Short mmCIF file of C-alpha atoms in Angstrom, two decimals:
data_model
loop_
_atom_site.label_atom_id
_atom_site.label_comp_id
_atom_site.label_asym_id
_atom_site.label_seq_id
_atom_site.Cartn_x
_atom_site.Cartn_y
_atom_site.Cartn_z
CA MET A 1 19.57 79.84 -42.72
CA SER A 2 20.95 77.03 -40.62
CA ILE A 3 18.24 75.15 -38.78
CA LEU A 4 16.70 76.37 -35.55
CA PRO A 5 18.41 75.21 -32.33
CA SER A 6 15.26 73.52 -31.02
CA THR A 7 14.95 71.66 -34.29
CA LYS A 8 18.55 70.42 -34.01
CA VAL A 9 17.77 68.64 -30.74
CA VAL A 10 14.85 66.76 -32.25
CA ILE A 11 16.69 65.86 -35.43
CA LEU A 12 19.82 64.71 -33.64
CA ALA A 13 17.71 62.52 -31.34
CA ALA A 14 16.06 60.95 -34.36
CA PHE A 15 19.43 60.47 -36.01
CA THR A 16 20.80 58.73 -32.93
CA GLY A 17 17.82 56.40 -32.85
CA LEU A 18 18.18 55.51 -36.50
CA VAL A 19 21.90 54.77 -36.27
CA ALA A 20 21.37 52.72 -33.12
CA GLY A 21 18.93 50.56 -35.05
CA ALA A 22 21.10 50.39 -38.14
CA ALA A 23 23.08 47.35 -37.04
CA TRP A 24 20.10 45.03 -36.74
CA SER A 25 18.34 46.65 -39.69
CA THR A 26 21.16 46.15 -42.17
CA ALA A 27 22.09 42.77 -40.73
CA ALA A 28 18.61 41.57 -41.66
CA ALA A 29 19.12 42.65 -45.26
CA ASP A 30 20.91 39.86 -47.15
CA ASP A 31 21.61 41.98 -50.18
CA GLN A 32 21.65 45.73 -49.77
CA PRO A 33 20.45 47.28 -53.04
CA ASN A 34 22.27 50.01 -54.87
CA VAL A 35 20.42 53.31 -55.18
CA VAL A 36 20.62 55.73 -58.09
CA LEU A 37 18.74 59.00 -57.53
CA ILE A 38 18.49 61.17 -60.66
CA VAL A 39 17.22 64.74 -60.34
CA SER A 40 16.61 67.18 -63.17
CA ASP A 41 15.90 70.86 -62.75
CA TYR A 42 13.57 73.63 -63.86
CA MET A 43 11.62 71.52 -66.34
CA GLY A 44 7.97 71.49 -67.31
CA TYR A 45 5.59 68.66 -66.45
CA ARG A 46 5.28 67.60 -70.11
CA ASP A 47 8.97 67.81 -70.97
CA THR A 48 9.56 64.04 -71.07
CA GLU A 49 7.89 61.43 -73.26
CA PRO A 50 6.26 59.41 -70.46
CA TYR A 51 4.44 62.59 -69.40
CA GLY A 52 3.29 63.53 -72.88
CA ALA A 53 6.16 65.35 -74.61
CA THR A 54 5.84 65.43 -78.39
CA ASP A 55 8.76 67.70 -79.27
CA VAL A 56 11.31 66.13 -76.91
CA ARG A 57 12.74 62.64 -77.33
CA THR A 58 13.59 60.97 -74.02
CA PRO A 59 13.86 57.24 -74.72
CA SER A 60 15.91 56.53 -71.59
CA ILE A 61 13.37 58.10 -69.26
CA ALA A 62 10.63 56.34 -71.22
CA GLN A 63 12.40 53.03 -70.69
CA LEU A 64 12.55 53.72 -66.95
CA ALA A 65 8.79 54.27 -66.97
CA ASN A 66 8.22 51.09 -69.00
CA ASP A 67 10.31 49.10 -66.53
CA GLY A 68 8.91 50.70 -63.38
CA VAL A 69 6.13 52.81 -61.92
CA MET A 70 5.41 56.40 -62.91
CA PHE A 71 3.50 58.71 -60.59
CA SER A 72 0.65 60.93 -61.75
CA ASN A 73 0.16 62.81 -58.45
CA PHE A 74 3.69 63.34 -57.18
CA TYR A 75 4.89 66.53 -55.52
CA ALA A 76 8.03 68.42 -54.69
CA ALA A 77 8.10 69.75 -51.15
CA ALA A 78 8.76 73.30 -52.37
CA PRO A 79 8.56 75.27 -55.63
CA VAL A 80 12.23 76.35 -55.52
CA CYS A 81 15.54 74.48 -55.51
CA GLY A 82 17.06 74.70 -52.04
CA PRO A 83 14.04 73.77 -49.89
CA ALA A 84 12.94 71.11 -52.37
CA ARG A 85 16.34 69.41 -52.30
CA ALA A 86 16.72 69.77 -48.54
CA ALA A 87 13.39 68.01 -48.08
CA LEU A 88 14.29 65.22 -50.51
CA TYR A 89 17.65 64.55 -48.85
CA SER A 90 16.43 64.86 -45.24
CA GLY A 91 12.93 63.40 -45.51
CA ARG A 92 11.52 66.39 -43.64
CA TYR A 93 9.26 69.24 -44.66
CA PRO A 94 11.30 72.40 -45.31
CA ALA A 95 9.39 74.10 -42.50
CA SER A 96 10.41 71.33 -40.10
CA ILE A 97 14.10 72.03 -40.62
CA GLY A 98 13.88 75.80 -41.03
CA PHE A 99 14.99 75.74 -44.67
CA GLU A 100 12.26 77.46 -46.64
CA SER A 101 14.01 79.65 -49.19
CA ASN A 102 17.00 79.48 -51.49
CA ILE A 103 20.33 80.40 -49.94
CA ARG A 104 21.13 84.11 -50.18
CA THR A 105 24.40 84.58 -48.30
CA GLU A 106 27.53 82.66 -47.34
CA ALA A 107 25.97 82.11 -43.91
CA ASP A 108 23.00 80.20 -45.36
CA GLY A 109 22.99 76.45 -45.79
CA LEU A 110 21.74 73.05 -44.73
CA ASP A 111 23.38 72.47 -41.37
CA SER A 112 25.27 69.20 -40.99
CA ALA A 113 23.20 68.61 -37.84
CA VAL A 114 20.36 67.69 -40.20
CA PRO A 115 20.80 63.99 -40.98
CA THR A 116 20.46 63.13 -44.64
CA LEU A 117 20.26 60.13 -46.93
CA ALA A 118 23.94 60.11 -47.79
CA ARG A 119 24.95 60.24 -44.13
CA TRP A 120 22.57 57.46 -43.12
CA LEU A 121 23.64 55.22 -45.99
CA SER A 122 27.34 56.00 -45.61
CA ASP A 123 27.17 55.03 -41.96
CA THR A 124 25.72 51.65 -42.94
CA GLY A 125 28.43 50.79 -45.45
CA TYR A 126 27.30 52.43 -48.68
CA GLN A 127 29.72 54.13 -51.04
CA THR A 128 28.26 57.57 -51.70
CA ALA A 129 28.65 60.24 -54.37
CA LEU A 130 26.88 63.31 -55.69
CA PHE A 131 27.59 64.61 -59.16
CA GLY A 132 25.93 67.85 -60.21
CA LYS A 133 24.01 70.55 -58.42
CA TRP A 134 24.15 71.00 -54.63
CA HIS A 135 22.81 74.51 -53.92
CA LEU A 136 22.51 73.86 -50.18
CA GLY A 137 25.34 76.05 -48.96
CA TYR A 138 28.87 77.24 -49.74
CA ARG A 139 30.72 76.75 -46.47
CA PRO A 140 32.40 73.43 -45.56
CA GLU A 141 29.85 72.75 -42.82
CA PHE A 142 27.07 72.89 -45.43
CA SER A 143 28.90 70.89 -48.09
CA PRO A 144 28.07 67.52 -49.66
CA ARG A 145 30.98 66.00 -47.73
CA ALA A 146 29.51 67.28 -44.47
CA HIS A 147 26.29 65.46 -45.35
CA GLY A 148 27.84 62.09 -46.06
CA TYR A 149 28.83 62.19 -49.73
CA ALA A 150 32.32 60.73 -49.99
CA GLU A 151 32.67 62.02 -53.55
CA PHE A 152 31.41 65.25 -55.07
CA LEU A 153 31.93 66.88 -58.43
CA GLY A 154 29.54 69.63 -59.35
CA HIS A 155 28.47 73.14 -58.46
CA LEU A 156 27.38 74.84 -55.25
CA HIS A 157 25.73 77.73 -57.11
CA TRP A 158 22.18 77.60 -58.54
CA THR A 159 23.67 76.90 -61.96
CA ILE A 160 26.85 77.27 -64.00
CA SER A 161 27.75 77.48 -67.67
CA TYR A 162 27.62 74.16 -69.48
CA TYR A 163 30.90 74.96 -71.25
CA SER A 164 33.06 77.39 -69.27
CA HIS A 165 31.62 76.20 -65.92
CA VAL A 166 31.38 79.72 -64.50
CA THR A 167 28.49 81.19 -62.52
CA ASP A 168 26.19 83.94 -63.73
CA GLN A 169 28.65 86.30 -62.03
CA GLY A 170 31.50 84.99 -64.16
CA GLU A 171 33.24 83.20 -61.29
CA PRO A 172 34.62 79.64 -61.52
CA GLY A 173 31.90 77.30 -60.30
CA LEU A 174 32.93 73.67 -60.81
CA TYR A 175 34.16 71.90 -57.66
CA ARG A 176 35.63 68.56 -56.84
CA ASP A 177 34.89 68.15 -53.17
CA GLY A 178 35.87 71.57 -51.75
CA LYS A 179 38.20 72.80 -54.47
CA ILE A 180 37.65 74.58 -57.77
CA VAL A 181 38.65 72.40 -60.70
CA GLN A 182 39.09 72.97 -64.41
CA ARG A 183 37.52 70.47 -66.76
CA ASP A 184 36.96 70.57 -70.50
CA GLY A 185 33.66 69.43 -71.86
CA TYR A 186 29.91 69.86 -71.79
CA LEU A 187 28.72 69.79 -68.17
CA THR A 188 25.95 67.24 -68.70
CA ASP A 189 28.48 64.85 -70.20
CA ILE A 190 31.00 65.45 -67.42
CA LEU A 191 28.41 64.57 -64.78
CA THR A 192 27.42 61.45 -66.69
CA ASP A 193 31.07 60.41 -67.04
CA GLU A 194 31.55 60.77 -63.30
CA ALA A 195 28.42 58.72 -62.55
CA VAL A 196 29.43 55.91 -64.89
CA GLY A 197 32.94 55.82 -63.44
CA PHE A 198 31.61 55.73 -59.88
CA ILE A 199 29.37 52.76 -60.69
CA GLU A 200 32.27 50.93 -62.31
CA ARG A 201 34.56 51.51 -59.31
CA ASN A 202 31.95 50.40 -56.80
CA ARG A 203 30.42 47.50 -58.66
CA ASP A 204 31.21 45.11 -55.78
CA ASP A 205 29.90 47.34 -52.96
CA PRO A 206 26.48 48.83 -52.25
CA PHE A 207 26.41 52.40 -53.50
CA PHE A 208 24.22 55.48 -53.32
CA LEU A 209 24.63 57.73 -56.33
CA THR A 210 22.90 61.10 -56.65
CA LEU A 211 23.07 62.45 -60.20
CA ALA A 212 21.74 66.02 -60.07
CA TYR A 213 21.79 67.44 -63.58
CA ASN A 214 21.32 71.18 -64.03
CA ALA A 215 19.41 70.62 -67.26
CA ALA A 216 17.27 72.43 -68.13
CA LEU A 217 18.39 75.46 -66.11
CA PRO A 218 19.89 78.56 -67.73
CA PRO A 219 22.21 79.32 -69.33
CA TYR A 220 20.35 78.00 -72.37
CA GLN A 221 23.32 76.27 -73.96
CA PRO A 222 22.61 73.13 -75.96
CA PRO A 223 25.43 70.77 -76.90
CA GLY A 224 27.57 71.52 -79.93
CA LEU A 225 27.96 75.28 -79.54
CA PRO A 226 31.13 76.93 -80.89
CA ALA A 227 33.51 78.45 -78.36
CA SER A 228 32.36 81.92 -79.42
CA ALA A 229 28.93 81.18 -77.89
CA TRP A 230 30.07 79.71 -74.58
CA ASP A 231 29.33 82.91 -72.67
CA ASP A 232 25.84 83.27 -74.13
CA GLY A 233 22.50 81.82 -73.05
CA TRP A 234 21.80 83.71 -69.84
CA ASP A 235 19.02 85.84 -71.37
CA VAL A 236 15.81 83.81 -71.65
CA ASN A 237 14.45 86.30 -74.19
CA ALA A 238 17.30 85.44 -76.55
CA ALA A 239 16.88 81.68 -76.12
CA SER A 240 14.50 79.23 -77.76
CA ARG A 241 12.43 76.19 -76.97
CA GLU A 242 14.74 74.22 -79.25
CA ASP A 243 17.68 75.07 -76.95
CA VAL A 244 15.83 73.52 -74.02
CA VAL A 245 14.80 70.48 -76.05
CA ARG A 246 18.39 69.72 -77.00
CA MET A 247 19.59 70.20 -73.41
CA ILE A 248 16.97 67.75 -72.12
CA GLU A 249 17.75 65.23 -74.83
CA ARG A 250 21.45 65.33 -73.96
CA MET A 251 20.55 64.66 -70.31
CA ASP A 252 18.40 61.71 -71.43
CA ASP A 253 21.40 60.37 -73.36
CA GLY A 254 23.38 60.54 -70.12
CA ILE A 255 20.67 58.71 -68.18
CA GLY A 256 20.77 56.03 -70.87
CA ARG A 257 24.53 55.63 -70.36
CA VAL A 258 24.03 55.18 -66.62
CA LEU A 259 21.33 52.56 -67.14
CA ALA A 260 23.48 50.79 -69.72
CA LYS A 261 26.39 50.63 -67.27
CA LEU A 262 24.13 49.00 -64.68
CA ASP A 263 23.08 46.45 -67.30
CA THR A 264 26.64 45.75 -68.44
CA LEU A 265 27.80 45.11 -64.88
CA GLY A 266 24.79 42.94 -64.03
CA LEU A 267 23.59 45.42 -61.40
CA THR A 268 20.16 46.31 -62.77
CA GLU A 269 18.21 43.74 -60.77
CA ASN A 270 19.63 44.94 -57.48
CA THR A 271 19.49 48.68 -58.11
CA LEU A 272 16.67 51.01 -57.12
CA VAL A 273 16.55 53.82 -59.69
CA ILE A 274 14.49 56.95 -59.04
CA TYR A 275 13.97 59.86 -61.41
CA LEU A 276 12.24 63.13 -60.56
CA TYR A 277 12.39 66.93 -60.88
CA ASP A 278 13.26 69.13 -57.94
CA HIS A 279 10.29 71.41 -58.83
CA GLY A 280 8.52 72.90 -61.84
CA GLY A 281 10.03 75.26 -64.40
CA ARG A 282 8.94 78.31 -66.37
CA HIS A 283 9.37 80.31 -69.57
CA LEU A 284 10.59 77.85 -72.22
CA VAL A 285 9.18 74.69 -70.64
CA ASP A 286 5.94 72.83 -71.37
CA SER A 287 3.93 72.42 -68.16
CA THR A 288 0.75 71.20 -69.84
CA PRO A 289 -1.81 70.52 -68.38
CA LEU A 290 -0.71 72.33 -65.21
CA PHE A 291 -0.96 76.03 -64.39
CA HIS A 292 1.93 78.31 -63.46
CA GLY A 293 5.42 77.09 -62.54
CA PHE A 294 8.61 77.87 -60.65
CA ALA A 295 8.22 79.62 -57.28
CA ASN A 296 4.45 79.12 -57.16
CA LEU A 297 2.25 76.70 -55.23
CA PHE A 298 -0.06 76.18 -58.15
CA GLU A 299 0.39 72.68 -59.56
CA GLY A 300 2.90 73.82 -62.16
CA GLY A 301 5.33 74.74 -59.41
CA ILE A 302 5.09 71.63 -57.25
CA ARG A 303 3.56 68.68 -59.14
CA VAL A 304 6.44 66.88 -60.85
CA PRO A 305 7.16 63.67 -62.73
CA ALA A 306 8.57 60.80 -60.69
CA ILE A 307 9.51 57.28 -61.74
CA VAL A 308 10.64 54.35 -59.58
CA ARG A 309 12.29 51.26 -61.07
CA PHE A 310 13.20 48.32 -58.87
CA PRO A 311 13.02 45.04 -60.83
CA GLY A 312 11.17 42.29 -59.01
CA ARG A 313 10.21 44.64 -56.20
CA VAL A 314 7.81 47.01 -57.99
CA PRO A 315 5.67 46.27 -61.05
CA ALA A 316 6.63 47.39 -64.53
CA GLY A 317 4.74 49.78 -66.76
CA GLU A 318 2.17 50.92 -64.21
CA VAL A 319 0.90 54.35 -63.14
CA PHE A 320 0.51 55.17 -59.45
CA ALA A 321 -2.22 57.73 -58.85
CA GLU A 322 -2.21 58.27 -55.07
CA PRO A 323 -0.75 61.63 -53.99
CA ALA A 324 2.85 61.32 -52.82
CA ILE A 325 5.64 63.75 -51.99
CA SER A 326 9.43 63.81 -52.20
CA MET A 327 9.99 62.89 -48.54
CA ASP A 328 8.29 59.56 -49.33
CA LEU A 329 11.24 58.74 -51.56
CA THR A 330 13.60 59.36 -48.63
CA ALA A 331 11.68 56.87 -46.51
CA THR A 332 11.47 54.41 -49.41
CA ILE A 333 15.23 54.48 -49.99
CA LEU A 334 15.97 53.96 -46.28
CA HIS A 335 13.59 51.01 -46.04
CA ALA A 336 15.04 49.47 -49.21
CA ALA A 337 18.49 49.72 -47.62
CA GLY A 338 17.29 47.93 -44.50
CA LEU A 339 17.02 50.99 -42.27
CA ASP A 340 14.07 51.91 -40.10
CA GLY A 341 12.85 55.21 -41.53
CA GLU A 342 10.22 55.59 -38.84
CA ALA A 343 12.95 55.87 -36.21
CA ALA A 344 14.25 58.94 -38.03
CA GLY A 345 11.00 60.82 -37.61
CA LEU A 346 10.61 61.43 -41.32
CA ASP A 347 7.67 63.31 -42.79
CA GLY A 348 7.42 60.76 -45.60
CA VAL A 349 6.32 57.12 -45.77
CA ASP A 350 7.74 54.03 -47.46
CA LEU A 351 6.05 53.72 -50.85
CA MET A 352 7.02 50.12 -51.58
CA PRO A 353 3.99 48.33 -50.07
CA ALA A 354 1.59 50.55 -51.98
CA LEU A 355 3.61 50.22 -55.20
CA ARG A 356 3.52 46.44 -54.86
CA GLY A 357 -0.23 46.50 -54.30
CA ASP A 358 0.09 45.31 -50.70
CA GLY A 359 -1.94 48.26 -49.46
CA SER A 360 -2.51 51.96 -49.97
CA LEU A 361 -0.80 54.99 -48.57
CA PRO A 362 -2.01 56.24 -45.19
CA ASP A 363 -4.83 58.74 -45.08
CA ARG A 364 -3.01 62.07 -44.82
CA GLN A 365 -2.82 65.61 -46.08
CA LEU A 366 0.15 67.18 -47.86
CA TYR A 367 1.24 70.74 -47.06
CA TRP A 368 3.34 73.56 -48.48
CA GLN A 369 4.33 77.06 -47.48
CA ALA A 370 6.55 79.38 -49.49
CA ASP A 371 9.05 81.89 -48.14
CA LEU A 372 6.72 84.83 -47.91
CA SER A 373 9.38 87.52 -47.92
CA VAL A 374 10.50 86.47 -51.40
CA PHE A 375 7.54 84.94 -53.22
CA GLY A 376 4.55 86.60 -51.57
CA ARG A 377 2.03 84.98 -49.29
CA GLN A 378 1.59 81.39 -50.42
CA ARG A 379 0.52 78.27 -48.61
CA ALA A 380 -1.37 75.16 -49.69
CA GLY A 381 -2.72 71.82 -48.55
CA ARG A 382 -4.02 68.80 -50.42
CA ASP A 383 -6.55 66.35 -48.98
CA GLY A 384 -7.54 63.64 -51.43
CA ARG A 385 -8.82 65.24 -54.59
CA PHE A 386 -9.15 68.72 -53.10
CA LYS A 387 -6.49 71.39 -52.76
CA TYR A 388 -6.66 74.58 -50.74
CA LEU A 389 -4.38 77.42 -51.86
CA GLU A 390 -3.68 80.92 -50.61
CA HIS A 391 -1.88 83.01 -53.18
CA GLY A 392 -1.42 86.57 -52.02
CA ASN A 393 -4.73 87.58 -50.50
CA THR A 394 -6.77 85.23 -52.68
CA GLN A 395 -8.08 81.85 -51.55
CA PHE A 396 -8.77 78.93 -53.86
CA VAL A 397 -10.24 75.47 -53.61
CA PHE A 398 -9.68 73.14 -56.55
CA ASP A 399 -10.94 69.66 -57.35
CA LEU A 400 -7.74 68.36 -58.91
CA GLU A 401 -9.32 65.20 -60.29
CA ALA A 402 -11.80 67.25 -62.31
CA ASP A 403 -9.64 70.34 -62.81
CA ILE A 404 -5.93 69.55 -62.94
CA GLY A 405 -5.29 72.92 -64.60
CA GLU A 406 -6.74 74.82 -61.60
CA ARG A 407 -9.07 76.93 -63.70
CA HIS A 408 -12.26 76.64 -61.61
CA ASN A 409 -12.11 78.09 -58.12
CA LEU A 410 -14.70 76.31 -55.93
CA PHE A 411 -14.56 78.89 -53.15
CA ALA A 412 -18.28 79.77 -53.39
CA GLU A 413 -19.46 76.18 -53.73
CA HIS A 414 -17.35 74.62 -50.97
CA GLN A 415 -16.86 77.15 -48.20
CA PRO A 416 -17.20 74.57 -45.37
CA LEU A 417 -14.55 72.44 -47.07
CA LEU A 418 -12.37 75.50 -47.58
CA ASN A 419 -12.67 76.44 -43.91
CA ARG A 420 -11.67 72.93 -42.81
CA LEU A 421 -8.69 72.75 -45.15
CA ARG A 422 -7.53 76.21 -44.11
CA ALA A 423 -7.79 75.27 -40.43
CA ASP A 424 -5.88 72.03 -41.01
CA LEU A 425 -3.16 73.93 -42.82
CA THR A 426 -2.89 76.46 -40.01
CA ARG A 427 -2.57 73.67 -37.43
CA TRP A 428 0.20 72.08 -39.47
CA GLN A 429 2.05 75.40 -39.67
CA GLU A 430 1.73 75.86 -35.93
CA SER A 431 3.24 72.41 -35.40
CA THR A 432 6.41 73.20 -37.36
CA SER A 433 9.48 74.80 -35.86
CA SER A 434 9.63 77.74 -38.24
CA VAL A 435 6.03 78.88 -38.05
CA GLY A 436 5.86 82.62 -38.03
CA ALA A 437 9.19 82.96 -39.81
CA GLU A 438 7.54 84.84 -42.62
#
C-alpha cells in the first residue's frame, strides 16, 4: 500500500518547496511554539464531558475546552485508523496519497516519500517524539523514525494489551524505536510517563510531541486488573460500558499530567495543544447524537471531537461551528511553526485566522471515500449544511444542521441538489491519484 509512483513525484516536489522556504519562514518566527498533538482512538462522540458525557469524567479534556476552542463540525479524513492518521500526519486526503485502507500485510505502509509533520518540524529544529499507536506500517521504511520522529515508544499493530503489551495474536507488541521492549505497567500510564519525560528533557527547545493513546480500543482492560485477567478483554460481548469508562478516565488523567507538566515548566503559553479522535467508535461507546460509527461514512464514523488550545492566539471557551477536517490541523501546526503550508500542497487550510475571528474558512466542500473492497461502496461529500452519501447502492442527502442524526433522507425533496453534490464528488475522485482503485 505504498503510495503511487506518480503521487511520489508530486509530493516530493511539494516537500522540496516547503523545505526550501523553511529557512526564511522559521527565521521570521521569533519564538517557535511547542506542539502537543493528542489522539484518542475508537471512542464515541459523547464520550468526553465537553461533548456531553454524563457517565464519564474527563476534567482534563474539559479544561482544554474551557481554555481553548472546541469544534462542533470537525471531521476525520477516514472512518478507520490507518487512512485517518496518514491524512492527519501528511495533510493530504487518503486518496491523494493512495492510503485508503488499514494495512493488511508487511508490504503495506505509509511510504517515507510522503512528507509528514514530524519530518517537516524536525528539519526546522524541532525535537520530535511519538508515544503510542502508529499503525502505518511494520517495515523500517514505514516507521515513525522514517517519518521524522526522533523518539518512538509504542505499538505498530492496531492495538496491544494494556498489561502484557502483546497483540491480539499473542505476539510482543511494544517497541522502542525499532526494537521490542519489555516494560511493566499499564500502557496508558507508560505512554503518559514517556510524554512527561520528553517535555522535561526538551523544555529549552521547541518540540513536537504526538501522544497517541490506544484508549478506548480493545482489549477492554481498565486499570487495576489482577494479573489473572491480563489476557482477557478481547471479546466485546464479555466487556462492559464501565470498562470503557474507566479506560477513558485513565487517559484523561494522563492528559492532565501532561498539561500539568507544561504548567510547571512555564511552557503553557507557548504550546499549541490539540486533542482529537482518529475516527468514531462502536459497540460500547456513546455516539449520541450521531448515527453509526467505525468504518462508516455516516456521521458517527467521521465526525469527531476536536479541541485547540493556544493561549493568547485563540480565544478561550468558544465553540467553532464551521466544518473542518483533520488536514486543517496539519496546516495549522505548520503555520504556527513558521512554515508555509501552502507550499506543501496540503489539502487542509490554516485554521488560526478563523479561530481568532479574523475571517472565515474558505468556501469549500469536504470529501470521503472508503476502501470499497473492505467496507462496501461508500463515498460522501459535505457542502455547507448538506451532505451527500452513497452507502452500498443507496443514496442519501441530509441537512446536518436540522438532522445531525441522519434520520431523514432528503433524496425525494432535493434531487437537483443531490445530482450536483454527486457530480462534485465524482469530479473530486477523478482528480485524485487513486481513483478507480476500488
